[in-house]
Amino acid sequence: MSTATEVVKAKDLSMALDEISTEDDSMYISGGATVVALLNANLVNPAKLVSLKNVNELRGIKKIPNGRVQIGSMTHHSQTAASTILCGSLSGVREAASKIANPVVRNMGTIGGSIAFADPGADYPPALVAADAEVEITSKKGDRLIKAEEFFVDWYETALNPGELIKNIYLPKVDKNACGVHEKFARVEGDYATASINLILKMERNVCSSIRVAVGACGPTPVRMPDAENSLVGEKLTEDNLFELGEQLAAACDPVDDVRGSASYRLKLVPNLLIRAVQRAQEYLLKT
Ligand SMILES: Cc1cc2nc3c(=O)[nH]c(=O)nc-3n(C[C@H](O)[C@H](O)[C@H](O)COP(=O)(O)OP(=O)(O)OC[C@H]3O[C@@H](n4cnc5c(N)ncnc54)[C@H](O)[C@@H]3O)c2cc1C
């Protein structure tokens, strides 16, 4: 039987860290888009919820002195989707935010809540891995930084220890000569991805000078193949060599059959989404 949950509204970060327990009996709540659904379905029954709603130091997107971009964990998807700071190489993060669910969820959900929950079908995980983001985690013991690639550990599992809080996400300095794209295939608009591709492409005189690709929703964590990407550097990008990269990525994926699509269907989507994403990035780069 479920018992009553105490809700504490933290006034600042220090109060949030004081209120959370390192045992499994308390949880942070940021946007509440997932926590409330889990509570309603009796899938969680914490003794205490520590609300981050009033922790203003965790909100907002800004450039920091070394040129990197800091996204506070309490930044709503709608703010990320509208950020002009996220351009060029970082536009794939902005696009990923803009393709999450619907306006209601985008106004409610936060980047910290999304990556802490680590739904494999979510849009930020491949975007942050493709962007080579770092996640800043804090607790009463201090801060630590971890690469997005290492943050996502398994199905709905992250590198967070009990009581740890996601403070910020850091993105590399914007490269305005590159283009980031998030190509998402979903059954209907607003659904989680059946499969997604997030990539950053840079071209010089019609040949690829760099490409970073992450596949989403096709396994427990985003999938990358850096060696296969590197084989395209210095090459003209054609449907054939992109399809080949897509097939290599698909071979590294480990999807499941679920309501959003069968595993084999997801694997077929990967090369096709990759070609579409590269074409969109190339069109953008040609115009700029
Ligand atoms: C109808 C619907 C459709 C959706 N569709 C999509 C979609 O298409 N794509 C997509 O990517 N997502 C989708 N989502 C997920 C949504 O985008 C939210 O991001 C997600 O639910 C969690 O964000 P939140 O801020 O609401 O977190 P919450 O629900 O408040 O928390 C989620 C989890 O994160 C923990 N947590 C929260 N903040 C922190 C923090 N700062 N540090 C550590 N732990 C923390 C909580 O304890 C909890 O375990 C959908 C959600 C709904 C309800």
GROMACS .gro file of C-alpha atoms and ligand atoms in nm:
model
  341
    1MET     CA    1   0.000   0.000   0.000
    2SER     CA    2   0.133   0.347  -0.086
    3THR     CA    3   0.204   0.591   0.198
    4ALA     CA    4   0.180   0.972   0.195
    5THR     CA    5   0.466   1.156   0.028
    6GLU     CA    6   0.609   1.469   0.189
    7VAL     CA    7   0.687   1.745  -0.063
    8VAL     CA    8   0.965   1.990   0.022
    9LYS     CA    9   1.018   2.295  -0.199
   10ALA     CA   10   1.390   2.372  -0.196
   11LYS     CA   11   1.461   2.747  -0.195
   12ASP     CA   12   1.812   2.700  -0.330
   13LEU     CA   13   2.064   2.436  -0.430
   14SER     CA   14   2.209   2.400  -0.083
   15MET     CA   15   1.862   2.333   0.065
   16ALA     CA   16   1.792   2.076  -0.211
   17LEU     CA   17   2.112   1.888  -0.124
   18ASP     CA   18   2.032   1.908   0.250
   19GLU     CA   19   1.682   1.769   0.200
   20ILE     CA   20   1.760   1.475  -0.028
   21SER     CA   21   1.849   1.146   0.129
   22THR     CA   22   2.119   0.915  -0.002
   23GLU     CA   23   1.884   0.625   0.069
   24ASP     CA   24   1.628   0.534  -0.196
   25ASP     CA   25   1.337   0.691  -0.002
   26SER     CA   26   1.350   1.043  -0.151
   27MET     CA   27   1.347   1.180  -0.506
   28TYR     CA   28   1.403   1.509  -0.679
   29ILE     CA   29   1.114   1.646  -0.883
   30SER     CA   30   1.190   1.904  -1.151
   31GLY     CA   31   0.922   1.940  -1.421
   32GLY     CA   32   0.722   1.648  -1.282
   33ALA     CA   33   0.625   1.523  -1.631
   34THR     CA   34   0.758   1.176  -1.550
   35VAL     CA   35   0.755   1.169  -1.168
   36VAL     CA   36   0.382   1.247  -1.152
   37ALA     CA   37   0.304   0.971  -1.403
   38LEU     CA   38   0.519   0.726  -1.201
   39LEU     CA   39   0.340   0.825  -0.877
   40ASN     CA   40  -0.003   0.793  -1.039
   41ALA     CA   41   0.084   0.447  -1.168
   42ASN     CA   42   0.218   0.346  -0.823
   43LEU     CA   43   0.555   0.270  -0.978
   44VAL     CA   44   0.734   0.483  -0.718
   45ASN     CA   45   0.636   0.567  -0.363
   46PRO     CA   46   0.901   0.799  -0.217
   47ALA     CA   47   0.876   0.918   0.143
   48LYS     CA   48   0.987   1.263   0.025
   49LEU     CA   49   0.991   1.463  -0.298
   50VAL     CA   50   1.241   1.747  -0.312
   51SER     CA   51   1.111   2.003  -0.560
   52LEU     CA   52   1.369   2.199  -0.761
   53LYS     CA   53   1.108   2.438  -0.902
   54ASN     CA   54   1.233   2.741  -0.705
   55VAL     CA   55   1.604   2.668  -0.746
   56ASN     CA   56   1.667   2.950  -0.991
   57GLU     CA   57   2.043   2.898  -1.007
   58LEU     CA   58   1.970   2.580  -1.207
   59ARG     CA   59   1.784   2.764  -1.484
   60GLY     CA   60   1.896   2.913  -1.814
   61ILE     CA   61   2.134   2.881  -2.107
   62LYS     CA   62   2.445   3.095  -2.134
   63LYS     CA   63   2.790   3.115  -2.290
   64ILE     CA   64   3.062   3.085  -2.028
   65PRO     CA   65   3.406   3.253  -2.048
   66ASN     CA   66   3.585   2.966  -2.230
   67GLY     CA   67   3.319   2.983  -2.504
   68ARG     CA   68   3.142   2.669  -2.389
   69VAL     CA   69   2.766   2.672  -2.339
   70GLN     CA   70   2.608   2.598  -2.002
   71ILE     CA   71   2.252   2.468  -1.978
   72GLY     CA   72   2.110   2.463  -1.625
   73SER     CA   73   1.938   2.136  -1.539
   74MET     CA   74   1.605   2.313  -1.465
   75THR     CA   75   1.591   2.464  -1.815
   76HIS     CA   76   1.263   2.370  -1.982
   77HIS     CA   77   1.266   2.202  -2.323
   78SER     CA   78   1.077   2.503  -2.466
   79GLN     CA   79   1.362   2.735  -2.360
   80THR     CA   80   1.625   2.506  -2.513
   81ALA     CA   81   1.418   2.478  -2.832
   82ALA     CA   82   1.411   2.858  -2.861
   83SER     CA   83   1.773   2.931  -2.772
   84THR     CA   84   1.967   3.128  -3.035
   85ILE     CA   85   2.292   3.039  -2.854
   86LEU     CA   86   2.241   2.681  -2.975
   87CYS     CA   87   2.334   2.738  -3.339
   88GLY     CA   88   2.585   2.584  -3.585
   89SER     CA   89   2.735   2.268  -3.436
   90LEU     CA   90   2.494   2.290  -3.140
   91SER     CA   91   2.173   2.328  -3.342
   92GLY     CA   92   2.111   1.952  -3.306
   93VAL     CA   93   2.055   2.000  -2.932
   94ARG     CA   94   1.807   2.279  -3.003
   95GLU     CA   95   1.630   2.064  -3.264
   96ALA     CA   96   1.613   1.767  -3.026
   97ALA     CA   97   1.439   1.987  -2.765
   98SER     CA   98   1.195   2.118  -3.026
   99LYS     CA   99   1.091   1.763  -3.120
  100ILE     CA  100   1.006   1.648  -2.767
  101ALA     CA  101   0.638   1.561  -2.722
  102ASN     CA  102   0.413   1.868  -2.746
  103PRO     CA  103   0.411   2.229  -2.619
  104VAL     CA  104   0.263   2.129  -2.280
  105VAL     CA  105   0.537   1.876  -2.207
  106ARG     CA  106   0.805   2.110  -2.347
  107ASN     CA  107   0.692   2.382  -2.106
  108MET     CA  108   0.690   2.138  -1.815
  109GLY     CA  109   0.985   1.901  -1.866
  110THR     CA  110   1.346   1.995  -1.797
  111ILE     CA  111   1.673   1.877  -1.945
  112GLY     CA  112   1.790   1.754  -1.602
  113GLY     CA  113   1.474   1.550  -1.545
  114SER     CA  114   1.490   1.407  -1.895
  115ILE     CA  115   1.848   1.284  -1.877
  116ALA     CA  116   1.816   1.166  -1.515
  117PHE     CA  117   1.524   0.945  -1.621
  118ALA     CA  118   1.726   0.831  -1.926
  119ASP     CA  119   1.441   0.692  -2.132
  120PRO     CA  120   1.621   0.528  -2.427
  121GLY     CA  121   1.358   0.675  -2.663
  122ALA     CA  122   1.416   1.030  -2.538
  123ASP     CA  123   1.559   1.298  -2.763
  124TYR     CA  124   1.835   1.454  -2.551
  125PRO     CA  125   2.056   1.145  -2.498
  126PRO     CA  126   2.171   1.111  -2.863
  127ALA     CA  127   2.189   1.491  -2.897
  128LEU     CA  128   2.417   1.529  -2.594
  129VAL     CA  129   2.635   1.235  -2.697
  130ALA     CA  130   2.671   1.368  -3.055
  131ALA     CA  131   2.754   1.713  -2.915
  132ASP     CA  132   3.023   1.568  -2.683
  133ALA     CA  133   2.847   1.725  -2.384
  134GLU     CA  134   2.953   1.695  -2.023
  135VAL     CA  135   2.715   1.658  -1.730
  136GLU     CA  136   2.794   1.836  -1.404
  137ILE     CA  137   2.673   1.639  -1.106
  138THR     CA  138   2.667   1.766  -0.750
  139SER     CA  139   2.605   1.634  -0.401
  140LYS     CA  140   2.708   1.729  -0.050
  141LYS     CA  141   3.042   1.563  -0.129
  142GLY     CA  142   3.114   1.816  -0.410
  143ASP     CA  143   3.089   1.844  -0.789
  144ARG     CA  144   3.201   1.606  -1.062
  145LEU     CA  145   3.195   1.623  -1.443
  146ILE     CA  146   3.118   1.325  -1.661
  147LYS     CA  147   3.099   1.286  -2.039
  148ALA     CA  148   2.745   1.234  -2.170
  149GLU     CA  149   2.871   0.915  -2.334
  150GLU     CA  150   2.954   0.774  -1.988
  151PHE     CA  151   2.653   0.927  -1.812
  152PHE     CA  152   2.404   0.697  -1.990
  153VAL     CA  153   2.484   0.352  -1.853
  154ASP     CA  154   2.197   0.113  -1.937
  155TRP     CA  155   1.819   0.099  -1.986
  156TYR     CA  156   1.690   0.384  -1.763
  157GLU     CA  157   2.020   0.379  -1.575
  158THR     CA  158   2.268   0.663  -1.540
  159ALA     CA  159   2.595   0.730  -1.360
  160LEU     CA  160   2.403   0.921  -1.087
  161ASN     CA  161   2.451   0.788  -0.734
  162PRO     CA  162   2.165   0.814  -0.482
  163GLY     CA  163   2.119   1.175  -0.370
  164GLU     CA  164   2.325   1.321  -0.655
  165LEU     CA  165   2.176   1.609  -0.853
  166ILE     CA  166   2.239   1.717  -1.211
  167LYS     CA  167   2.349   2.078  -1.193
  168ASN     CA  168   2.446   2.178  -1.548
  169ILE     CA  169   2.510   2.040  -1.893
  170TYR     CA  170   2.814   2.182  -2.075
  171LEU     CA  171   2.839   2.188  -2.454
  172PRO     CA  172   3.158   2.261  -2.652
  173LYS     CA  173   3.209   2.604  -2.806
  174VAL     CA  174   2.980   2.661  -3.107
  175ASP     CA  175   3.138   2.595  -3.447
  176LYS     CA  176   2.936   2.816  -3.679
  177ASN     CA  177   3.075   2.636  -3.987
  178ALA     CA  178   2.920   2.307  -3.877
  179CYS     CA  179   2.557   2.202  -3.861
  180GLY     CA  180   2.379   1.988  -3.603
  181VAL     CA  181   2.061   1.800  -3.694
  182HIS     CA  182   1.815   1.580  -3.503
  183GLU     CA  183   1.623   1.344  -3.729
  184LYS     CA  184   1.348   1.166  -3.539
  185PHE     CA  185   1.109   0.898  -3.656
  186ALA     CA  186   0.801   0.860  -3.435
  187ARG     CA  187   0.469   0.683  -3.493
  188VAL     CA  188   0.282   1.011  -3.448
  189GLU     CA  189   0.399   1.364  -3.383
  190GLY     CA  190   0.469   1.408  -3.013
  191ASP     CA  191   0.556   1.045  -2.942
  192TYR     CA  192   0.891   0.918  -2.820
  193ALA     CA  193   1.124   0.816  -3.104
  194THR     CA  194   1.105   0.477  -3.269
  195ALA     CA  195   1.458   0.565  -3.382
  196SER     CA  196   1.652   0.888  -3.408
  197ILE     CA  197   1.979   1.017  -3.550
  198ASN     CA  198   2.158   1.316  -3.410
  199LEU     CA  199   2.464   1.438  -3.596
  200ILE     CA  200   2.709   1.722  -3.638
  201LEU     CA  201   2.848   1.767  -3.988
  202LYS     CA  202   3.122   1.989  -4.122
  203MET     CA  203   3.212   2.012  -4.492
  204GLU     CA  204   3.505   2.173  -4.671
  205ARG     CA  205   3.497   2.214  -5.049
  206ASN     CA  206   3.230   1.947  -5.092
  207VAL     CA  207   3.406   1.686  -4.883
  208CYS     CA  208   3.330   1.585  -4.528
  209SER     CA  209   3.578   1.734  -4.281
  210SER     CA  210   3.411   1.591  -3.971
  211ILE     CA  211   3.102   1.398  -3.876
  212ARG     CA  212   2.977   1.282  -3.533
  213VAL     CA  213   2.668   1.062  -3.526
  214ALA     CA  214   2.467   0.919  -3.236
  215VAL     CA  215   2.174   0.681  -3.279
  216GLY     CA  216   1.885   0.707  -3.031
  217ALA     CA  217   1.607   0.465  -2.932
  218CYS     CA  218   1.790   0.163  -3.073
  219GLY     CA  219   1.940   0.022  -2.755
  220PRO     CA  220   1.987   0.106  -2.389
  221THR     CA  221   2.212   0.405  -2.459
  222PRO     CA  222   2.302   0.615  -2.765
  223VAL     CA  223   2.523   0.434  -3.015
  224ARG     CA  224   2.831   0.580  -3.186
  225MET     CA  225   3.092   0.433  -3.422
  226PRO     CA  226   3.382   0.685  -3.428
  227ASP     CA  227   3.606   0.470  -3.652
  228ALA     CA  228   3.332   0.431  -3.912
  229GLU     CA  229   3.266   0.808  -3.898
  230ASN     CA  230   3.637   0.880  -3.952
  231SER     CA  231   3.638   0.670  -4.270
  232LEU     CA  232   3.413   0.938  -4.426
  233VAL     CA  233   3.649   1.226  -4.347
  234GLY     CA  234   3.799   1.358  -4.672
  235GLU     CA  235   3.526   1.185  -4.877
  236LYS     CA  236   3.234   1.319  -5.077
  237LEU     CA  237   2.919   1.203  -4.901
  238THR     CA  238   2.703   0.982  -5.119
  239GLU     CA  239   2.392   0.777  -5.049
  240ASP     CA  240   2.613   0.468  -5.081
  241ASN     CA  241   2.881   0.558  -4.827
  242LEU     CA  242   2.622   0.702  -4.587
  243PHE     CA  243   2.411   0.389  -4.616
  244GLU     CA  244   2.722   0.186  -4.536
  245LEU     CA  245   2.789   0.397  -4.223
  246GLY     CA  246   2.421   0.359  -4.130
  247GLU     CA  247   2.444  -0.018  -4.161
  248GLN     CA  248   2.755  -0.026  -3.942
  249LEU     CA  249   2.575   0.183  -3.681
  250ALA     CA  250   2.271  -0.045  -3.702
  251ALA     CA  251   2.494  -0.348  -3.648
  252ALA     CA  252   2.618  -0.190  -3.323
  253CYS     CA  253   2.261  -0.122  -3.199
  254ASP     CA  254   2.064  -0.349  -2.968
  255PRO     CA  255   1.699  -0.247  -3.001
  256VAL     CA  256   1.392  -0.419  -2.857
  257ASP     CA  257   1.050  -0.495  -3.001
  258ASP     CA  258   0.794  -0.264  -2.840
  259VAL     CA  259   0.479  -0.067  -2.919
  260ARG     CA  260   0.685   0.188  -3.112
  261GLY     CA  261   0.828  -0.065  -3.356
  262SER     CA  262   1.000  -0.399  -3.391
  263ALA     CA  263   1.374  -0.431  -3.344
  264SER     CA  264   1.421  -0.518  -3.712
  265TYR     CA  265   1.216  -0.217  -3.824
  266ARG     CA  266   1.424   0.013  -3.605
  267LEU     CA  267   1.745  -0.122  -3.760
  268LYS     CA  268   1.607  -0.055  -4.109
  269LEU     CA  269   1.532   0.305  -4.009
  270VAL     CA  270   1.889   0.383  -3.902
  271PRO     CA  271   2.062   0.417  -4.245
  272ASN     CA  272   1.763   0.598  -4.392
  273LEU     CA  273   1.743   0.850  -4.107
  274LEU     CA  274   2.118   0.903  -4.135
  275ILE     CA  275   2.094   0.986  -4.507
  276ARG     CA  276   1.804   1.224  -4.441
  277ALA     CA  277   1.991   1.396  -4.156
  278VAL     CA  278   2.309   1.443  -4.363
  279GLN     CA  279   2.110   1.580  -4.657
  280ARG     CA  280   1.942   1.834  -4.429
  281ALA     CA  281   2.274   1.937  -4.276
  282GLN     CA  282   2.434   1.971  -4.620
  283GLU     CA  283   2.146   2.185  -4.748
  284TYR     CA  284   2.188   2.413  -4.448
  285LEU     CA  285   2.566   2.437  -4.490
  286LEU     CA  286   2.531   2.521  -4.860
  287LYS     CA  287   2.304   2.814  -4.773
  288THR     CA  288   2.539   2.965  -4.512
  289LIG     C1  289   0.313   1.263  -2.272
  289LIG     C2  290   0.464   1.271  -2.268
  289LIG     C3  291   0.534   1.263  -2.387
  289LIG     C4  292   0.672   1.270  -2.386
  289LIG     N1  293   0.739   1.262  -2.504
  289LIG     C5  294   0.874   1.275  -2.505
  289LIG     C6  295   0.947   1.276  -2.629
  289LIG     O1  296   0.892   1.268  -2.739
  289LIG     N2  297   1.082   1.287  -2.621
  289LIG     C7  298   1.148   1.300  -2.502
  289LIG     O2  299   1.270   1.312  -2.502
  289LIG     N3  300   1.081   1.302  -2.385
  289LIG     C8  301   0.947   1.291  -2.383
  289LIG     N4  302   0.880   1.296  -2.264
  289LIG     C9  303   0.957   1.315  -2.136
  289LIG    C10  304   0.960   1.464  -2.097
  289LIG     O3  305   1.029   1.528  -2.196
  289LIG    C11  306   1.035   1.501  -1.965
  289LIG     O4  307   1.159   1.546  -1.994
  289LIG    C12  308   1.062   1.393  -1.877
  289LIG     O5  309   0.936   1.346  -1.843
  289LIG    C13  310   1.135   1.430  -1.746
  289LIG     O6  311   1.152   1.566  -1.722
  289LIG     P1  312   1.095   1.638  -1.594
  289LIG     O7  313   1.168   1.767  -1.581
  289LIG     O8  314   0.948   1.645  -1.599
  289LIG     O9  315   1.145   1.541  -1.477
  289LIG     P2  316   1.070   1.482  -1.351
  289LIG    O10  317   0.950   1.408  -1.393
  289LIG    O11  318   1.051   1.588  -1.248
  289LIG    O12  319   1.184   1.382  -1.300
  289LIG    C14  320   1.223   1.269  -1.377
  289LIG    C15  321   1.332   1.191  -1.302
  289LIG    O13  322   1.450   1.268  -1.294
  289LIG    C16  323   1.489   1.290  -1.157
  289LIG     N5  324   1.541   1.427  -1.156
  289LIG    C17  325   1.475   1.539  -1.196
  289LIG     N6  326   1.558   1.645  -1.196
  289LIG    C18  327   1.678   1.599  -1.154
  289LIG    C19  328   1.806   1.660  -1.134
  289LIG     N7  329   1.828   1.791  -1.160
  289LIG     N8  330   1.908   1.583  -1.091
  289LIG    C20  331   1.890   1.450  -1.067
  289LIG     N9  332   1.772   1.387  -1.085
  289LIG    C21  333   1.668   1.460  -1.128
  289LIG    C22  334   1.364   1.269  -1.076
  289LIG    O14  335   1.393   1.229  -0.944
  289LIG    C23  336   1.297   1.157  -1.156
  289LIG    O15  337   1.357   1.034  -1.127
  289LIG    C24  338   0.742   1.287  -2.262
  289LIG    C25  339   0.671   1.295  -2.141
  289LIG    C26  340   0.533   1.289  -2.143
  289LIG    C27  341   0.460   1.302  -2.012
   0.00000   0.00000   0.00000
